[in-house]
Structure formats: C-alpha cells, structure tokens
Amino acid sequence: MKNLLYKGLFVLSIIAISSCKKDWLSIPSPTKMDDETVFKNLNAVDMAVLGIYPSTFHQELYYNLTANSDEVITTENNNSKTRLATYNYTPSESPSGLYTTAYRAIEMANLVLKKLPPYTPKDASEEKKKNMLLGECYAIRAMSYLNLVRHFGDVPYTNIPTEDAKSYSSGRVSRDSIYDRSIQDLQKAVELLPWQSEGLIPTPERFSKNAAYGILARTALYAAGYSLRWDLNTYSPSSLQLAQRPDQARIQELYKIASDACQEVIKRGENRLLPKFETVFRDLVNGRYNAESMLEHGQFGNDFNSSAIGYTNGIAILRGNVNFGRSFPLQGAMPTLWFDYDAQDTRRGVTIANFGLTSTNERWLNPYSMMGIGKFRVVWKADKGVADNKRNINWIFLRYSDVLLMYAEAQNELNNGPTTAAFNAFKEVRKRAFNGDETKIGVIPTSYQAFKNAVIEERKLELAFEGWRKTDLVRWGIFYEKLTETQVKLQQLARREAGSKYANVPRYAAYKVGTVNFEDPIIEIVPNYTYMTQPSSTERTRLTTEGYKLVNLDGDVVNTGATRFNFFDTSNGQLSAWVTGVFSGLRKNQSELHPLGISKINENPGLTGQELPGY
C-alpha cells in the first residue's frame, strides 16, 4: 500500500496542469499528459488519488505548530522553534510548510472532483470505485481545510481547480463558511465511501466511511467551538476576541452532526479499543494495522514522504548507538504531564518515555524536565528503519478512542449533561487505561460542566502528542487559562511548593540500568529507591557498590549536553530561565492562532493587508 503512494504521486503530477500564484496553490508545471488519458481509466485515477495523500500531512502538525501547549515543551535552545514554543516569535518565523502542502492537496482534490464525474462506469464494480475516489477527494479537501483553519483562522478558500479560477489571488474567507462547506464535503464523502469491512480500502492509510465519519465529527466540533476572531473588514486589533459563531441554533446543529457521526461508527462495530493501550503504539511503530486505528498517514522509504516521526518526537538515543542509531528529540513532555496521570494509569508510561539510551544501549532514567515522547519510540520497532530520522513510523490522524470521547462531548453539549451513552463512551476509554479495572477509574461526573472538564482532561491523557491538544484548548475557549495554569504548576513542581500536589515529589532516584534490544518489552523504568534530598555519601557508596545509578531528577543526564534542562541554575540557585520563561510571550486573544507570515502574504496579492491583527 505504501509503495503505491509514490506511483500515485507520478500520475497526479502529470494531471495537475494548472499554474498558480506560488504557494497559495502550488502545483507542478503543465505536461503533455492530461485528463484525456488519465481520466478515461479508473486505475490511473486511483493512482492519482493516492498521489494526493502525501500532501495531507506535514511534520509541522506534530512539531512546530503544536510544541507549545500544556503537554509539550521544546528542547531547542534560542532559535525560531524556541521562540515559537514560548510565543515570542515574529510573522517571519511563522511555520509555512503545512500551509503550502494543504493547499496542494486541496488543488489536487479539486482537480479530480472536476474531471472524474463525467467518467461513465462500465459496471457496478466501477461505479463503487468511482464513488470511492470521489469520496476520498471530498474528505481530503475537508480535512485539509480543517488543519488550515484551526491553525491560521480565516484563510483563502476554493473548491475549483486553479485552471477555472478567474484570479490567482484570494483573500481570507470566513472560517464559519469554510467549516460549513467542509462539513458538506464530508457528508458527501460518507455517502460515497465504503466501510472498511467492504474490502475496497485495504488499509487505514486511505479514507474509508469510518474515517470520514470521524473527521466529520471532529470538523463539526471545531466549527461549533471557540476561535480567535476579528473584523474581516477593518482588521482592527481591538476587534480580536475569542468567541463562537453567533448563531446558537447552528452550534447545536453542529453538535448534533458530531454526535450522529460518532454514533454511526460506534453502531457499525467495525472499530474498537484494543485491550491494551500499549499495543496501539507497538503496532504503529511496526507498521501493523488494527481495529482502533482509523486513519493513518503512510511513512515509508527514503524519500520526502518519510518524516522524522520517532526522531523529532521520540526518546533520546545518544550519538554512536549502533543498534538504533541516534534519536534527537526536538520536543519532550511538559514535566507536569507525568503527574497528571494516576500512577496506575497504563497510558502514562506509554505516552511519556521516562528513559533514554546511551550509545551502548544502556537505559538512563530521565529527569522530570527531559521526559521524552514515548508513543513513537524506536526501541519498540523490530528494526531500525531507513535512517535515524526516517523510521517508517506512520502518523495517526484518527483513533477509535477519539471517536468515543468526541461522542461523549457532543452528547454532553446537546443534553446539558452526560447521557447514559456519553457516560458509557467516556467510561470505555477510561477503563482501558486501567486494564479494564473499573474500580480504579474514579467517579465519573454527571453534571454538565464537571463532565466537560473530565472530557477535557481525558483527551489530554489519551491523545497527548497526537497533534490536537493546542487547538482543542482553543476550541474550548480555555487556551490562555490552561497555559497560564501550566506556567504556575511547572514552577510549583520545581520548587516543590508546600500545599501543591508536587510538595512530596522525589528529587533523586536510584535504579538499575539494564540494556535494550529491538521490540523492547519495557514501558518505563520504576526507580528502586527515591529520595527527597540527596542521599548521604554512605548511601551513595552503597548504591554504587550494589550496581545502582543515582540521578538528580531536577537536573541533567550526564553526557547529553542538555544542561539547560536543570530546574535550577547552578550558578545562583534560582529557577532556570527556561522554567520561568515557559510561554513567556503568551498573549490572550493573540496567541491562539499563527500569523500567515510575510512570505505567504507576499505570494498572494489577495492577502495584502490581511495579516492576523496585532502582528
């Protein structure tokens, strides 16, 4: 399946014959091959649609655009990525890769949606395939706009190929209009696409009806939620406000659309939670598909479609490691996230890697500030992959657990409190986190606001590092508040502030090292001993004699070179600058969206004077 994607790229490149204005809709130059040949053969169209999928994803979706929420920190020092993560960046540093690739996918989908409908199927089998290909393009277009709008707000919109456009420039279009049109696209997609079980779509690397329903629910929830808005006529900074669309009746319709879409997936019964959370990600890193993963972006081979998943967002492996190669995470877990999980929650050790590897395959125990992202860890793979920064690890766009939590959320909004169905959907996700032991899941709230708060927290614990947390916080209208709260919590942890939940968190730990091979069975390191203060010299001698390693959990791991991650500055005993500087540039009614950036505005005359107000 993955190899077909690259054949598809070639076919699509020869039919994308429209020229355009640079990056607004960036398409290859015209060639002699056109729709006279490609769109008279469904197999060729199939290849063309496959060729769109690489442009539905960009590593900014898990890297630059999301390395600044209550779940993640950047590990880079004093560069544009650091400034993005602390909200101290300028429009010239705004990420632009997703913007470019998303519009490429939209143009390609528009092209197929224009040129395929005249094709007359030869039989019922071809009719199904034609419908499937159209459904995929509707879904791809809608998902691409969702990713654009949730990160950039109002953006240019087109649903026709550039060759049919009267102008190569376009200004911003109301996000409400874009969301509504995308919902219509997804409603068409679910009518046209087959269910996964029907066999026409062999893997979750392509849209099925199952996946389209899930993305429909997600788009409807974003359309109903809060977003940073401003007057599109004046672009006055004073008009900036975090708000929902003004039509409350439409908001309720959108929650109903989301609820119904999730219900269709649940009722169909093709997707399910795997018994163990850990298995989801062991399967993912090894290229195995399962009933929980509903939509993935294929990563395969030593080419541009293979991104740095597991390298940029994995566990640290020091240079010189001959088994696994180097892994150099450019982002890690927010130190407080570890403590947001119950100690018995099986998701904690999977989501957050509390260890890294030396060049000789020995584990080290991470300090709190150097916790890695565990879901994409390369030590769970059966092989190294193509290269250190190209591990053949797919990106998950949609999991069944997300469908259950979206359903619980939508039902709660529709009924001003959780229905039995919402309660059960939420409980199903939470029970799996504790290996099915209902006695450990705690009390599930039954009032509207308390249940909503529980869903907000559960989505963080379940979906951390999967690319949704920052924009979810925005759509709930609590982005600034949650990040401000995280600033406070991080300093409470560093100081072990009396009366806080971190007052008794250990400062030192001793552990046995151990070595690692492929398909590592270990999830996390459990320290043998923990200490509130540095152990005495006698105790340190005993630990060394008995083969233990002692680590300062507030400090750095020896030989990593990441001394900036000490909680305290060793020169003056004060909190380190990175601790006090987390989200230091955060501004309410400003930081919720990214500016388009100077280059994007210069490339599209229609955007002149339409930068995000305040930049």
XYZ file of C-alpha atoms in Angstrom:
615
model
C 0.000 0.000 0.000
C 2.716 2.461 0.971
C 4.652 1.844 -2.247
C 1.538 2.684 -4.266
C 1.561 6.188 -2.824
C 4.682 7.048 -4.752
C 3.360 5.678 -8.027
C 0.329 7.825 -7.352
C 2.495 10.887 -6.976
C 3.795 10.452 -10.505
C 0.331 10.043 -12.010
C -1.005 13.045 -10.148
C 1.921 15.213 -11.115
C 1.113 14.687 -14.796
C -2.545 15.665 -14.475
C -2.074 18.696 -12.230
C -1.799 21.003 -15.225
C -2.962 24.253 -13.654
C -0.474 27.006 -12.991
C -0.943 29.238 -9.978
C 0.494 32.018 -7.905
C 3.322 30.433 -5.917
C 2.379 28.893 -2.574
C -1.313 29.766 -2.396
C -1.954 26.769 -4.629
C 1.440 25.350 -5.533
C 1.094 22.870 -8.408
C 3.662 21.320 -10.797
C 4.057 22.796 -14.282
C 1.882 21.587 -17.192
C 2.898 18.484 -19.132
C 1.630 16.764 -22.272
C -0.226 14.104 -20.288
C -3.658 15.309 -19.201
C -7.212 14.232 -18.411
C -7.685 12.863 -21.937
C -5.659 9.836 -20.821
C -5.773 9.693 -17.024
C -9.494 10.270 -16.503
C -10.508 7.632 -19.004
C -9.011 4.887 -16.825
C -10.122 4.360 -13.214
C -6.890 2.627 -12.313
C -4.995 5.745 -13.373
C -7.379 7.913 -11.355
C -6.834 5.602 -8.399
C -3.103 6.271 -8.662
C -3.818 9.980 -8.942
C -5.883 9.994 -5.745
C -3.195 8.014 -3.951
C -0.804 10.747 -5.002
C -2.766 13.345 -3.057
C -2.251 11.701 0.325
C 1.379 12.791 0.906
C 0.168 16.400 0.795
C -2.439 15.818 3.504
C 0.334 15.739 6.106
C 3.258 17.874 7.147
C 5.538 17.344 10.135
C 4.516 20.775 11.431
C 1.296 19.081 12.557
C 3.251 17.394 15.355
C 6.259 19.693 15.555
C 6.344 23.481 15.040
C 2.604 24.133 15.245
C 1.980 22.121 18.402
C 5.163 22.394 20.510
C 3.570 24.987 22.758
C 0.768 23.566 24.892
C 0.246 22.113 28.356
C 1.523 18.709 27.179
C 4.794 19.530 25.419
C 7.979 21.612 25.620
C 10.606 22.336 23.000
C 14.111 21.037 23.643
C 15.682 23.508 21.244
C 17.614 26.475 22.534
C 17.403 30.073 21.339
C 16.190 29.565 17.784
C 12.959 30.136 15.884
C 11.457 26.910 17.301
C 12.193 28.111 20.834
C 10.528 31.423 20.080
C 7.503 29.641 18.609
C 7.183 27.494 21.728
C 7.372 30.492 24.066
C 5.139 32.688 21.840
C 7.899 35.249 21.288
C 8.115 34.896 17.511
C 7.529 37.267 14.602
C 5.408 36.666 11.467
C 8.570 35.926 9.505
C 9.068 32.879 11.746
C 5.528 31.549 11.366
C 5.513 27.933 10.098
C 4.527 27.683 6.434
C 5.018 24.036 5.435
C 1.516 22.856 6.356
C 0.006 25.875 4.633
C 1.751 25.002 1.380
C 1.080 21.255 1.400
C -2.556 21.615 2.484
C -3.325 23.866 -0.477
C -1.509 21.445 -2.756
C -3.806 18.663 -1.531
C -6.845 20.910 -2.000
C -5.881 21.754 -5.586
C -5.287 18.113 -6.435
C -8.613 17.080 -4.895
C -10.387 19.894 -6.768
C -8.876 18.648 -9.999
C -10.161 15.094 -9.512
C -13.579 16.320 -8.354
C -13.897 18.287 -11.580
C -12.559 15.748 -14.050
C -13.754 12.403 -12.709
C -17.579 12.871 -12.630
C -18.019 12.680 -16.453
C -16.475 9.208 -16.482
C -19.120 6.521 -17.206
C -18.535 3.326 -15.192
C -18.568 0.097 -17.157
C -20.233 -1.939 -14.401
C -21.322 -1.898 -10.751
C -17.774 -2.540 -9.586
C -16.507 0.536 -11.393
C -19.423 2.556 -10.037
C -18.320 1.713 -6.482
C -14.721 2.555 -7.254
C -15.627 5.867 -8.861
C -17.733 6.786 -5.824
C -14.898 5.793 -3.512
C -12.397 8.005 -5.338
C -14.767 10.977 -5.285
C -15.464 10.374 -1.592
C -11.759 10.345 -0.810
C -11.264 13.684 -2.535
C -14.166 15.319 -0.700
C -12.757 14.050 2.598
C -9.181 15.091 1.784
C -10.279 18.593 0.857
C -12.294 18.983 4.054
C -9.541 17.669 6.321
C -7.005 19.962 4.678
C -9.182 22.991 5.353
C -9.719 21.846 8.948
C -5.956 21.814 9.510
C -5.564 25.240 7.916
C -8.392 26.918 9.800
C -7.576 25.546 13.234
C -4.022 26.887 12.969
C -4.447 30.058 10.868
C -8.113 31.052 11.201
C -9.821 32.589 8.180
C -7.883 31.566 5.069
C -8.381 31.660 1.279
C -10.962 29.146 0.073
C -11.508 27.498 -3.271
C -13.387 24.405 -4.353
C -12.461 24.611 -8.035
C -9.145 23.925 -9.782
C -6.894 26.915 -10.359
C -7.351 26.491 -14.123
C -11.003 27.525 -13.659
C -10.313 30.441 -11.307
C -10.707 33.992 -12.563
C -7.807 35.162 -10.431
C -4.671 33.696 -8.924
C -5.182 35.677 -5.734
C -7.684 35.319 -2.935
C -8.272 36.976 0.396
C -9.339 35.440 3.661
C -12.775 33.812 3.796
C -14.852 33.460 6.970
C -13.922 30.282 8.805
C -17.602 29.612 9.513
C -18.242 29.418 5.792
C -15.185 27.175 5.288
C -16.228 24.844 8.089
C -19.789 24.621 6.787
C -18.607 23.791 3.266
C -16.157 21.241 4.632
C -18.957 19.598 6.597
C -20.971 19.374 3.383
C -17.965 17.770 1.703
C -17.655 15.203 4.486
C -21.370 14.456 4.368
C -20.942 13.693 0.672
C -17.879 11.605 1.479
C -19.694 9.359 3.943
C -22.361 8.703 1.321
C -19.812 7.770 -1.335
C -17.129 5.907 0.604
C -17.298 2.212 1.511
C -16.940 0.923 5.041
C -13.531 -0.505 5.861
C -15.030 -4.005 6.062
C -16.221 -3.876 2.445
C -12.679 -4.546 1.252
C -12.247 -1.759 -1.311
C -9.939 0.153 1.036
C -7.271 -2.272 2.263
C -5.621 -0.153 4.966
C -6.379 2.880 7.165
C -3.895 4.860 5.055
C -6.840 5.860 2.867
C -10.190 7.335 3.799
C -12.991 4.870 4.495
C -16.544 5.703 5.532
C -15.409 5.002 9.112
C -12.654 7.622 8.927
C -14.799 10.181 7.105
C -17.421 9.976 9.861
C -14.700 10.569 12.454
C -13.263 13.598 10.637
C -16.822 14.888 10.118
C -17.364 14.760 13.892
C -14.057 16.485 14.529
C -14.786 19.255 12.000
C -18.259 19.831 13.438
C -16.850 20.180 16.966
C -14.283 22.711 15.774
C -16.974 24.598 13.847
C -19.119 24.761 16.992
C -16.270 25.779 19.274
C -14.394 28.926 20.125
C -11.800 30.508 17.868
C -9.887 33.767 17.670
C -11.994 36.103 15.544
C -11.705 39.655 14.237
C -13.480 42.067 11.914
C -12.606 40.935 8.378
C -13.460 44.397 7.051
C -11.250 46.527 9.306
C -8.649 44.074 10.647
C -8.589 46.211 13.778
C -6.666 44.653 16.709
C -9.406 45.936 19.001
C -11.851 43.581 17.250
C -9.928 40.461 18.295
C -11.948 38.170 20.520
C -12.163 34.500 21.387
C -15.724 33.570 20.526
C -18.056 31.027 18.997
C -20.038 31.727 15.869
C -23.026 33.949 16.730
C -25.752 31.520 15.589
C -26.566 29.371 18.624
C -29.046 27.274 16.656
C -26.291 26.355 14.198
C -23.957 25.483 17.068
C -26.498 22.965 18.323
C -26.860 21.566 14.790
C -23.113 21.087 14.673
C -23.066 19.191 17.963
C -25.849 17.004 16.568
C -23.822 16.356 13.394
C -20.808 15.386 15.523
C -22.850 13.140 17.780
C -24.614 11.395 14.889
C -21.342 10.838 13.019
C -19.712 9.222 16.047
C -22.811 7.141 16.681
C -22.651 5.719 13.159
C -19.106 4.482 13.774
C -19.962 3.080 17.193
C -23.123 1.396 15.899
C -21.296 -0.157 12.948
C -18.995 -2.033 15.334
C -16.013 -2.356 12.985
C -13.704 -0.299 15.160
C -12.917 -0.983 18.800
C -10.461 -0.208 21.548
C -7.601 -2.662 21.790
C -7.409 -4.336 25.206
C -4.060 -2.663 25.926
C -3.219 0.966 25.179
C 0.406 -0.052 24.701
C -0.487 -2.308 21.738
C -1.810 0.639 19.722
C 1.636 2.176 19.536
C 3.666 -1.011 19.349
C 1.574 -1.787 16.262
C 2.037 1.732 14.926
C 5.829 1.805 15.043
C 5.972 -1.621 13.372
C 3.531 -0.846 10.571
C 0.772 -3.147 11.796
C -2.851 -2.059 11.386
C -5.553 -2.714 13.952
C -9.216 -2.038 14.665
C -8.519 1.058 16.757
C -6.517 2.991 14.166
C -8.973 4.546 11.713
C -6.812 6.874 9.611
C -3.020 6.963 9.274
C -0.563 8.811 7.099
C 1.790 6.327 5.479
C 5.521 6.789 6.093
C 7.765 4.596 4.008
C 11.134 4.734 2.375
C 13.981 7.175 1.990
C 12.073 9.975 0.277
C 10.164 13.151 1.065
C 7.100 11.272 2.302
C 9.079 9.787 5.188
C 9.189 12.311 8.022
C 11.094 12.334 11.293
C 8.427 10.700 13.480
C 10.238 8.919 16.301
C 13.276 11.166 15.857
C 11.933 14.659 16.388
C 9.248 13.396 18.769
C 10.687 10.223 20.299
C 13.104 9.201 23.021
C 16.697 10.369 23.273
C 19.362 7.968 21.980
C 22.919 9.199 22.105
C 25.111 9.520 19.036
C 27.063 6.350 18.229
C 24.373 3.834 19.123
C 24.906 1.003 16.636
C 21.590 -0.799 17.203
C 19.094 2.023 16.943
C 21.092 4.934 15.582
C 20.782 8.384 17.019
C 17.458 9.865 18.082
C 17.435 13.552 18.834
C 14.053 14.709 20.133
C 13.346 18.370 19.479
C 10.371 18.284 21.796
C 9.543 16.473 25.009
C 6.848 16.059 27.615
C 5.903 19.018 29.775
C 7.306 17.923 33.183
C 3.930 18.355 34.886
C 2.209 15.971 32.447
C 3.752 12.924 34.144
C 1.958 13.909 37.350
C -1.377 14.467 35.610
C -1.666 10.696 35.188
C -2.707 8.396 38.001
C 0.282 6.215 38.883
C -1.750 3.139 37.854
C -2.854 4.604 34.512
C -1.209 2.382 31.889
C -1.117 5.265 29.414
C 1.477 7.198 31.394
C 4.499 5.033 30.644
C 3.459 4.571 27.008
C 2.816 8.246 26.344
C 5.855 9.558 28.214
C 9.251 7.874 27.972
C 10.955 8.238 31.336
C 14.178 6.782 29.971
C 16.658 7.275 27.132
C 19.533 5.217 25.746
C 23.283 5.627 25.838
C 25.456 4.790 22.847
C 25.921 1.301 24.348
C 22.166 0.571 24.643
C 22.017 1.186 28.391
C 18.933 2.882 29.757
C 19.195 6.083 31.745
C 16.395 7.433 33.916
C 15.248 10.833 32.700
C 14.982 13.852 34.963
C 11.497 15.378 35.029
C 12.475 18.059 32.533
C 13.844 15.574 29.990
C 10.942 13.160 29.716
C 10.605 12.004 26.116
C 7.579 11.307 23.927
C 7.026 7.586 24.234
C 4.285 6.774 21.733
C 6.682 6.773 18.781
C 9.732 5.241 20.479
C 12.033 3.451 18.085
C 13.064 0.819 20.668
C 9.668 -0.835 20.180
C 10.401 -1.368 16.497
C 11.576 -4.704 15.110
C 14.185 -2.912 13.003
C 15.996 0.388 12.813
C 14.138 1.773 9.797
C 15.563 3.515 6.740
C 17.602 6.146 8.602
C 17.912 7.754 12.028
C 15.447 10.461 11.013
C 13.282 8.253 8.751
C 11.916 5.383 10.786
C 8.888 4.333 8.675
C 6.526 5.191 11.540
C 3.050 6.218 10.398
C 1.217 9.211 11.792
C -2.219 8.520 13.298
C -4.842 11.056 12.264
C -7.753 9.296 13.984
C -8.257 6.597 16.604
C -11.465 4.997 17.850
C -10.845 6.305 21.362
C -11.094 9.821 19.903
C -14.487 8.936 18.400
C -15.718 7.774 21.820
C -14.537 10.957 23.529
C -15.996 13.192 20.786
C -19.293 11.353 21.161
C -19.260 11.870 24.930
C -18.506 15.566 24.447
C -21.187 16.146 21.814
C -23.853 14.318 23.829
C -22.992 16.401 26.880
C -23.366 19.624 24.883
C -26.651 18.574 23.313
C -28.274 17.500 26.559
C -26.730 19.937 29.058
C -25.207 16.971 30.822
C -23.976 13.471 30.029
C -26.482 10.958 28.732
C -26.080 7.273 29.529
C -24.466 6.826 26.120
C -21.996 9.653 26.796
C -21.198 8.254 30.224
C -20.544 4.782 28.814
C -18.370 6.043 25.952
C -16.227 8.010 28.381
C -16.033 5.079 30.784
C -14.920 2.725 27.995
C -11.843 4.855 27.317
C -11.044 5.288 30.989
C -11.458 1.603 31.823
C -9.000 0.596 29.116
C -6.454 2.942 30.702
C -6.616 0.810 33.860
C -6.602 -2.552 32.069
C -10.373 -2.900 32.389
C -10.444 -2.484 36.164
C -13.486 -0.296 36.779
C -12.642 0.064 40.473
C -9.651 2.251 39.579
C -11.228 4.763 37.212
C -12.635 7.083 39.858
C -16.027 8.760 39.913
C -17.283 9.967 36.535
C -19.148 13.307 36.930
C -22.805 13.587 35.990
C -23.250 17.380 35.752
C -22.638 19.310 32.526
C -19.561 21.353 33.470
C -17.906 18.667 35.578
C -18.325 16.095 32.794
C -16.997 18.556 30.215
C -13.961 19.164 32.419
C -13.468 15.416 32.704
C -13.555 15.045 28.902
C -11.045 17.881 28.513
C -8.675 16.144 30.924
C -9.232 12.692 29.437
C -8.468 13.888 25.928
C -5.109 15.133 27.202
C -4.295 11.816 28.856
C -5.499 9.698 25.938
C -4.374 11.765 22.933
C -1.247 13.550 24.158
C 1.307 14.279 21.409
C -1.126 13.312 18.625
C -1.387 16.885 17.339
C -4.712 18.083 18.754
C -4.188 19.452 22.259
C -3.361 23.076 21.468
C -6.246 23.651 19.066
C -8.613 21.654 21.292
C -7.854 24.080 24.132
C -8.667 26.949 21.787
C -11.999 25.491 20.667
C -12.982 25.001 24.314
C -12.175 28.657 24.989
C -9.624 27.858 27.709
C -6.303 28.065 25.878
C -4.804 31.061 27.692
C -6.082 29.909 31.054
C -4.667 26.363 30.724
C -1.248 27.552 29.602
C -1.111 30.157 32.371
C -2.047 27.441 34.849
C 0.733 25.240 33.448
C 3.285 28.031 33.962
C 2.348 28.101 37.641
C 2.343 24.306 38.003
C 5.805 23.978 36.451
C 7.271 26.383 38.993
C 5.406 24.643 41.823
C 6.996 21.375 40.735
C 10.471 22.859 40.516
C 10.180 24.416 43.979
C 8.173 21.516 45.491
C 5.838 24.215 46.708
C 4.179 23.440 50.024
C 0.479 22.725 49.666
C 0.776 21.871 45.980
C 0.432 18.366 44.524
C 4.193 18.418 43.922
C 5.294 19.075 47.505
C 6.479 15.498 48.074
C 7.751 14.632 44.605
C 11.210 12.982 44.965
C 14.302 14.909 43.895
C 16.611 11.893 43.464
C 16.164 8.305 42.352
C 18.320 5.192 42.120
C 17.734 2.493 39.507
C 19.291 -0.500 37.800
C 20.483 0.343 34.311
C 19.686 -2.597 32.006
C 20.214 -2.797 28.253
C 17.773 -2.572 25.364
C 17.220 -4.625 22.199
C 14.660 -4.298 19.418
C 10.989 -4.728 20.451
C 11.931 -3.676 23.976
C 9.375 -5.141 26.401
C 9.915 -2.355 28.942
C 7.419 0.500 29.155
C 9.018 2.627 31.842
C 11.770 2.480 34.453
C 10.498 2.138 38.002
C 13.175 3.510 40.397
C 14.348 1.135 43.107
C 14.819 3.992 45.581
C 13.657 7.590 45.721
C 14.851 10.431 47.927
C 13.606 13.890 48.856
C 17.162 15.159 49.345
C 20.491 13.996 48.047
C 21.488 10.732 49.770
C 24.398 10.780 52.177
C 27.869 9.812 50.983
C 27.462 6.475 52.743
C 24.210 5.794 50.915
C 25.714 6.832 47.588
C 28.607 4.427 48.160
C 26.185 1.613 48.920
C 24.179 2.309 45.785
C 27.282 2.327 43.599
C 28.571 -0.896 45.165
C 25.260 -2.626 44.528
C 25.146 -1.524 40.872
C 22.633 1.303 41.069
C 22.729 4.607 39.227
C 21.729 7.751 41.079
C 20.051 10.571 39.139
C 19.147 14.112 40.107
C 15.542 14.296 38.910
C 15.728 18.097 38.843
C 18.879 18.082 36.752
C 20.562 16.867 33.640
C 21.588 13.428 32.432
C 25.342 13.172 32.163
C 26.734 13.478 28.619
C 23.503 14.612 26.952
C 24.653 18.200 26.666
C 21.186 19.432 27.664
C 22.218 21.406 30.741
C 19.524 23.999 30.075
C 17.036 21.495 31.455
C 18.153 21.776 35.042
C 15.266 23.113 37.105
C 17.713 25.368 38.887
C 20.603 27.498 37.686
C 23.650 26.030 39.414
C 25.407 29.419 39.389
C 22.875 31.194 41.577
C 20.429 28.563 42.870
C 17.466 30.313 41.218
C 14.947 28.739 38.872
C 16.433 28.260 35.417
C 15.474 30.711 32.699
C 13.616 28.050 30.703
C 11.360 27.324 33.704
C 10.451 30.958 34.242
C 10.318 31.579 30.506
C 7.796 28.887 29.517
C 5.077 30.639 27.455
C 6.658 33.988 28.364
C 5.269 35.664 25.239
C 1.750 34.268 25.637
C -0.948 36.831 24.873
C -4.667 36.318 25.321
C -6.649 36.973 22.134
C -3.461 36.797 20.088
C -1.512 33.578 20.610
C -4.438 31.300 19.790
C -3.589 31.450 16.063
C -0.453 31.667 13.954
C 0.055 34.631 11.637
C 0.211 33.749 7.963
C 3.722 35.118 7.673
C 5.218 37.703 5.363
C 6.123 35.226 2.634
C 2.580 33.888 2.291
C 1.083 37.370 2.103
C 3.643 38.499 -0.479
C 2.915 35.460 -2.635
C -0.826 36.114 -2.746
C -1.886 39.698 -3.569
C -5.367 38.952 -2.229
C -3.905 38.708 1.277
C -2.335 42.160 1.222
C -3.199 43.921 4.473
C -4.781 40.754 5.890
C -2.215 39.593 8.445
C -3.505 38.417 11.809
C -4.179 41.703 13.660
C -1.535 42.574 16.207
C 1.375 41.243 14.143
